Short mmCIF file of C-alpha atoms and ligand atoms in Angstrom, two decimals:
data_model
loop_
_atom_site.label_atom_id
_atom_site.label_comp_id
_atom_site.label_asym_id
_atom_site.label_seq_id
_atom_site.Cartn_x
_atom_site.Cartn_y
_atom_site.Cartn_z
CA UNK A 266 -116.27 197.32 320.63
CA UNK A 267 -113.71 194.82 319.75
CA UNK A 268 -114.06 196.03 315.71
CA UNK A 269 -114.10 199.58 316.71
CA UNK A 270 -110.52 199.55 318.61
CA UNK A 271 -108.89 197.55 315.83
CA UNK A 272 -109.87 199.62 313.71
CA UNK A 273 -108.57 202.41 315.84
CA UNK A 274 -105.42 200.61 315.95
CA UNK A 275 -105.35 200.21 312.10
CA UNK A 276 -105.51 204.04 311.88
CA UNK A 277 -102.77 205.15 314.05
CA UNK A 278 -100.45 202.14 312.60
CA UNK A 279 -100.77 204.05 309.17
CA UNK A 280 -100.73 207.03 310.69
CA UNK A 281 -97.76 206.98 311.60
CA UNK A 282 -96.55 204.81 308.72
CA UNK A 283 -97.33 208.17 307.46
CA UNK A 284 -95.70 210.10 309.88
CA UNK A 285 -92.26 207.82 309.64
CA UNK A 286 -92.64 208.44 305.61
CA UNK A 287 -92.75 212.58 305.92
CA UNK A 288 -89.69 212.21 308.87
CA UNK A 289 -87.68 210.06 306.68
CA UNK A 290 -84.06 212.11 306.38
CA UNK A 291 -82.76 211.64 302.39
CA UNK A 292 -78.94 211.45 302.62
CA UNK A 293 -77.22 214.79 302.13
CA UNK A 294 -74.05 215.59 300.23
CA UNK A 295 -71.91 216.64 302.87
CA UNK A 296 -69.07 217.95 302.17
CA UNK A 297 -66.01 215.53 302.29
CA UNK A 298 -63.03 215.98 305.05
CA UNK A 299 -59.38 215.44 304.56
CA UNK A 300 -59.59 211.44 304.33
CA UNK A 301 -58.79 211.36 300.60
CA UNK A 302 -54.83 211.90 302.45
CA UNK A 303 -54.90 208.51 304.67
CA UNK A 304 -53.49 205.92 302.24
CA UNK A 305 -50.90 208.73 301.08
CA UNK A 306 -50.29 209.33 304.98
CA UNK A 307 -50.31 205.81 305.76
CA UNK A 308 -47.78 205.02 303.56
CA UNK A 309 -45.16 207.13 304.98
CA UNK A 310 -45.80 205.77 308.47
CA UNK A 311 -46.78 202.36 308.38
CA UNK A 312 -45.01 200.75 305.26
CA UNK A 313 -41.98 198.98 305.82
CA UNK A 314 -41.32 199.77 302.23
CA UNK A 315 -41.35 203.28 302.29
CA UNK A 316 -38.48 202.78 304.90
CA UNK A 317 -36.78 200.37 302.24
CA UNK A 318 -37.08 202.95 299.58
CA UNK A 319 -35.21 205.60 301.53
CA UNK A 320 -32.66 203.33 302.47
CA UNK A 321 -32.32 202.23 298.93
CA UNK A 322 -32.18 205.98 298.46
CA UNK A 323 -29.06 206.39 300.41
CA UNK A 324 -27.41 203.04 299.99
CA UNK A 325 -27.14 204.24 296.23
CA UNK A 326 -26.60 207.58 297.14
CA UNK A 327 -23.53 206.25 299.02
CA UNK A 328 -22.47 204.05 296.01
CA UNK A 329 -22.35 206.91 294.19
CA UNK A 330 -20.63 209.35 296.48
CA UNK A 331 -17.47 206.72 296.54
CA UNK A 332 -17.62 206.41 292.46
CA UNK A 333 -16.90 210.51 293.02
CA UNK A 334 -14.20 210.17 295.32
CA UNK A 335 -12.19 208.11 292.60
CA UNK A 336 -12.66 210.59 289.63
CA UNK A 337 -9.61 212.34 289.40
CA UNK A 338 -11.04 214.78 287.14
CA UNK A 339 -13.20 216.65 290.24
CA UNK A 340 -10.60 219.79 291.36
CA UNK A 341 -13.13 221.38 293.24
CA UNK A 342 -14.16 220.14 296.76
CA UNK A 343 -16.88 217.74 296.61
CA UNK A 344 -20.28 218.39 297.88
CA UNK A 345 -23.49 216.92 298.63
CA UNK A 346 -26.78 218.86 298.51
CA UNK A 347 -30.00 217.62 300.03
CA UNK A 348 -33.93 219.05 300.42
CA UNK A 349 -34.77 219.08 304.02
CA UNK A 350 -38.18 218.35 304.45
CA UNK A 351 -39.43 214.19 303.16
CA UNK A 352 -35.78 213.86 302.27
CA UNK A 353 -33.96 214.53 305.73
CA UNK A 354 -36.67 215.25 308.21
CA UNK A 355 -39.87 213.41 308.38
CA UNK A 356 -43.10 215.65 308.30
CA UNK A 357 -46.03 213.09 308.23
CA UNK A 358 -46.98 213.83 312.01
CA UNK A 359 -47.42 217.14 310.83
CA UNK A 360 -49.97 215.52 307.71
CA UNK A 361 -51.90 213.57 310.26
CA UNK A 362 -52.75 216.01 312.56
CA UNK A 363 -53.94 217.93 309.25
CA UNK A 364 -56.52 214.85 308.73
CA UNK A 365 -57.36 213.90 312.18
CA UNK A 366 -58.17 217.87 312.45
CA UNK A 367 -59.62 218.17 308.64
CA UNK A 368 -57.57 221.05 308.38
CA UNK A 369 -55.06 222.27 305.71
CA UNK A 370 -51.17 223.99 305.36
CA UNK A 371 -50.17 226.16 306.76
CA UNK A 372 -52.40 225.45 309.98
CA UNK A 373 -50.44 224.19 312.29
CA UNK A 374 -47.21 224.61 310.21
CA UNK A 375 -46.16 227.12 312.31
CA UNK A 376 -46.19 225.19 315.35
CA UNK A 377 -45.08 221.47 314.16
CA UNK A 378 -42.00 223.85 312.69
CA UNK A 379 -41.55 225.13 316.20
CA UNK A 380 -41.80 221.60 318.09
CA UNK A 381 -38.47 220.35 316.22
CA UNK A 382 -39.31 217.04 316.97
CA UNK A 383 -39.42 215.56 313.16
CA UNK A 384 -37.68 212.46 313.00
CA UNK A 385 -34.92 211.81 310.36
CA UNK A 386 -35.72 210.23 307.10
CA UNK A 387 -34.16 206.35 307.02
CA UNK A 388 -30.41 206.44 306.26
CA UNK A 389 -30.12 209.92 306.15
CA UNK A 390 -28.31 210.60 309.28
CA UNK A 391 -25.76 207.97 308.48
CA UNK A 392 -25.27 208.87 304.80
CA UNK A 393 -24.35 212.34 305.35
CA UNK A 394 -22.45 211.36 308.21
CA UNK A 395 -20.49 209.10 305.59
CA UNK A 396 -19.57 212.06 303.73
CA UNK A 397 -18.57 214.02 306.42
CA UNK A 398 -16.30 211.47 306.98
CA UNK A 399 -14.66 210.69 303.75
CA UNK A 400 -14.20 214.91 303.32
CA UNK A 401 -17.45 215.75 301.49
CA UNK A 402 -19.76 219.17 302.98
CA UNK A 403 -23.33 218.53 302.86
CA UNK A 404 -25.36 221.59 302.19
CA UNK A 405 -28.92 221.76 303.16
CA UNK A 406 -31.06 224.04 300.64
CA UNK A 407 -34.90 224.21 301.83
CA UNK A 408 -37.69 226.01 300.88
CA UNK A 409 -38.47 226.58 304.48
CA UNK A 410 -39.30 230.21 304.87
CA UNK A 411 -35.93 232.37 306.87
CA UNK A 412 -38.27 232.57 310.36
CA UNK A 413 -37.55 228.93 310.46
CA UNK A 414 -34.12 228.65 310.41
CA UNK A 415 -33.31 227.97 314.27
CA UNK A 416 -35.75 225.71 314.88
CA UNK A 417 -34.44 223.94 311.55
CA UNK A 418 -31.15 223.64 313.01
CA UNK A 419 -32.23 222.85 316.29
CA UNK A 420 -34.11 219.93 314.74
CA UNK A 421 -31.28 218.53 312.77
CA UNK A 422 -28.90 219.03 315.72
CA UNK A 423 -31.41 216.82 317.64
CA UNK A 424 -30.16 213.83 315.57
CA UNK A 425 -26.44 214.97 314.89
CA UNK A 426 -27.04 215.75 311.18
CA UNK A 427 -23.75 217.14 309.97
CA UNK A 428 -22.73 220.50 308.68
CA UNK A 429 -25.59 222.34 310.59
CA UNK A 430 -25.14 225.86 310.48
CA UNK A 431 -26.12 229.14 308.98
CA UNK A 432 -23.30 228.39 306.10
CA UNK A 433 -24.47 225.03 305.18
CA UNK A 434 -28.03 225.99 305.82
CA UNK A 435 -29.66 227.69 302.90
CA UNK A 436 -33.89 228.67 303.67
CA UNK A 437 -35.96 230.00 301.29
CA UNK A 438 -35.16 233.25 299.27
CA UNK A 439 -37.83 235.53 297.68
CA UNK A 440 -38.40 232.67 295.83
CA UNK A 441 -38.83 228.83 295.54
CA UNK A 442 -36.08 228.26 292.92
CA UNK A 443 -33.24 226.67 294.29
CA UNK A 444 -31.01 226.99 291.12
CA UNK A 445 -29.80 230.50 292.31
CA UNK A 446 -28.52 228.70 295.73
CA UNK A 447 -27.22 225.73 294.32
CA UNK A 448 -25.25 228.08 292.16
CA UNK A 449 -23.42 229.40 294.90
CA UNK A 450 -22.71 226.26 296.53
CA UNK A 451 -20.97 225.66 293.05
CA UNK A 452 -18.80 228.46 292.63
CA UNK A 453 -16.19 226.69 295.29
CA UNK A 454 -17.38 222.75 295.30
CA UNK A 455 -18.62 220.38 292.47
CA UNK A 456 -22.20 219.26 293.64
CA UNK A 457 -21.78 215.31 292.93
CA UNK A 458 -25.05 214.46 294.37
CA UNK A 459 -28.71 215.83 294.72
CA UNK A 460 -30.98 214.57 296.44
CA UNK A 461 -35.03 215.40 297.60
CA UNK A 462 -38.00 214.60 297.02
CA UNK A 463 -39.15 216.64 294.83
CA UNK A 464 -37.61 217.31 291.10
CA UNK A 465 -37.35 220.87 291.86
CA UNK A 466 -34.64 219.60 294.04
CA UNK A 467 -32.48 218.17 291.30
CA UNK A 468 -33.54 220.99 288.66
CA UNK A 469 -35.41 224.27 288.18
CA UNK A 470 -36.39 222.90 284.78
CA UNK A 471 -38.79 220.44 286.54
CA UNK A 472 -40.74 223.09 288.30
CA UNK A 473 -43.39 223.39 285.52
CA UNK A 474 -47.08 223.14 286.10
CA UNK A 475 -48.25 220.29 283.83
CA UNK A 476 -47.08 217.03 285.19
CA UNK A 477 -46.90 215.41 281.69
CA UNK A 478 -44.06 217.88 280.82
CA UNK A 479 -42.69 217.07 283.86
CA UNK A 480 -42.97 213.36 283.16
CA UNK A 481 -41.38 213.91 279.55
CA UNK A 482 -38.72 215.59 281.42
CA UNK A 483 -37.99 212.90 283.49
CA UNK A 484 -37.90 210.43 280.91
CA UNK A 485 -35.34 212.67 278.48
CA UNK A 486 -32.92 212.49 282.12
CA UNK A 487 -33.72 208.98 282.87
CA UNK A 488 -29.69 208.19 283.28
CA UNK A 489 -29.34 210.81 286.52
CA UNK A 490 -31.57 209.14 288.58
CA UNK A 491 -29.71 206.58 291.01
CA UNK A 492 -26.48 208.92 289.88
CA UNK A 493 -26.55 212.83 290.36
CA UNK A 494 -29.87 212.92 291.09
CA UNK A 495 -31.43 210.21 294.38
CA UNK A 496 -35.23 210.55 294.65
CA UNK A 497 -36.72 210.07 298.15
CA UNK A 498 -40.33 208.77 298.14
CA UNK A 499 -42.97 211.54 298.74
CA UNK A 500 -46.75 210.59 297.98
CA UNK A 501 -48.11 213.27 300.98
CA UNK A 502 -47.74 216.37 298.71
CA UNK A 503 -45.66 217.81 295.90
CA UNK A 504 -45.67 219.98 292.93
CA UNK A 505 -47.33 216.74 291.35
CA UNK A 506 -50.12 217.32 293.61
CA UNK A 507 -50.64 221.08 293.44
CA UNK A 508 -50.76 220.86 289.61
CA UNK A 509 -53.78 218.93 289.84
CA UNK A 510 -55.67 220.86 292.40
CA UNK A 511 -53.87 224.64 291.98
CA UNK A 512 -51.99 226.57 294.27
CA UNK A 513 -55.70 227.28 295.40
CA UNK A 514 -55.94 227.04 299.58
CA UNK A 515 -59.85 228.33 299.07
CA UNK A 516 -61.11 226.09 297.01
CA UNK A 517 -63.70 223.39 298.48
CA UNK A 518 -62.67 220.10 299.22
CA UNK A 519 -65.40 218.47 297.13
CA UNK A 520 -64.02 220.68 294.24
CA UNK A 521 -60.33 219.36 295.22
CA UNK A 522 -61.44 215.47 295.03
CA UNK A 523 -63.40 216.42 291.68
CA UNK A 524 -59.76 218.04 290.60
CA UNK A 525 -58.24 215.13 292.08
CA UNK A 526 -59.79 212.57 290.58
CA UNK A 527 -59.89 214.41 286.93
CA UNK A 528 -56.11 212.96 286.98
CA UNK A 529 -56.94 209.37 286.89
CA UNK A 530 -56.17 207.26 284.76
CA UNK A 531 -58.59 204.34 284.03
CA UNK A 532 -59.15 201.63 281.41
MG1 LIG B 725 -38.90 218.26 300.28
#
């Protein structure tokens, strides 16, 4: 009897060895959310050095601004002009809902636009402020589409940026070149400053789609940076970034991470 129910026991213990064998789930290739933006995301809210890299941004920009107001040789009014958003107004809320959601510009866009609650970029409201001060206009020249334009001022108002209205305001046109704006900005002042955080800020010339040109570029104009032209810190997003993955919203993300990582560099 005793032989008979082991043996019993033997058979349902590989039975359902068996059984455990044919349920066994293989892992899956699932496709991959929006994590690969944390450490990008991160960075612009949690490092104290991405705060010390705007202020050096300003401090310099400041330096600068003061090496204009002794040239002699300027006749026009001066004038700063500066991106809005990562150089004045800080957007990474906006890039962390987009993770924490694992969705992608422009949902939500609409609405974080709307909220005007983006914070200012450090040193920004007290540079510009400077230069209101010491007789310099600040213009504002953003490829935020026209629609935005009163919450825009409404959220630079919130932190008494200077110079906000429609004048010193200039959205997005038909297009995303900026040169045609900056131009009229020139006809009556001498821009003695750019500033964003993107090159396309500085320079049409940099809007190209192969970020070794771009690179080149930047190299041949190494002396304007820290003098005309003041870089703010931007590793969310950026023409950079689209010319790795194209201007392609449809595309998977596992095909965007492939792009991604096709731009590494390794040893
Ligand atoms: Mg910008």
């Amino acid at each position: 009897m005793n032989k008979i129910l082991s043996h019993l026991l033997m058979l349902t213990f590989v039975a359902s060895m068996n059984l455990g064998c044919d349920r066994e789930v293989k892992p899956t290739e699932t496709e991959p959310n929006n994590d690969y933006m944390l450490y990008a995301t991160l960075f612009h809210q949690q490092a104290a050095e991405n705060i010390a890299l705007s202020y050096q941004a300003f401090n310099i920009a400041k330096l600068m601004l003061n090496n204009s107001l002794r040239n002699a040789a300027l006749t026009k009014k001066l004038a700063v002009v500066v991106d809005v958003d990562e150089t004045v107004l800080d957007n990474s809320p906006y890039e962390a809902r987009c993770i924490i959601e694992n969705v992608n510009y422009p949902m939500y866009w609409k609405e974080w636009c709307e909220q005007a609650s983006a914070t200012p970029i450090a040193g920004s409201v007290d540079f510009l402020k400077y230069a209101e001060s010491v007789g310099v206009e600040v213009f504002y020249i953003t490829n935020r589409k026209e629609k935005y334009r009163a919450v825009t001022i409404s959220n630079l108002n919130k932190y008494n940026f200077p110079f906000v209205d429609n004048d010193h305001l200039m959205m997005r046109t038909s297009e995303s070149n900026k040169e045609p704006r900056r131009e009229l900005v020139e006809k009556d002042h001498h821009i003695v400053l750019l500033i964003g955080d993107n090159l396309g800020d500085m320079l049409y010339g940099f809007d190209v789609s192969n970020n070794k040109s771009r690179i080149e570029m930047v190299d041949s104009l190494k002396s304007e940076f820290g003098s005309r032209f003041i870089m703010l810190p931007n590793a969310m997003y950026g023409l950079w970034a689209n010319n790795l993955v194209g201007d392609n919203n449809d595309i998977s993300k596992a095909e965007k991470i492939r792009l991604l990582k096709s731009g590494l560099t390794s040893f």
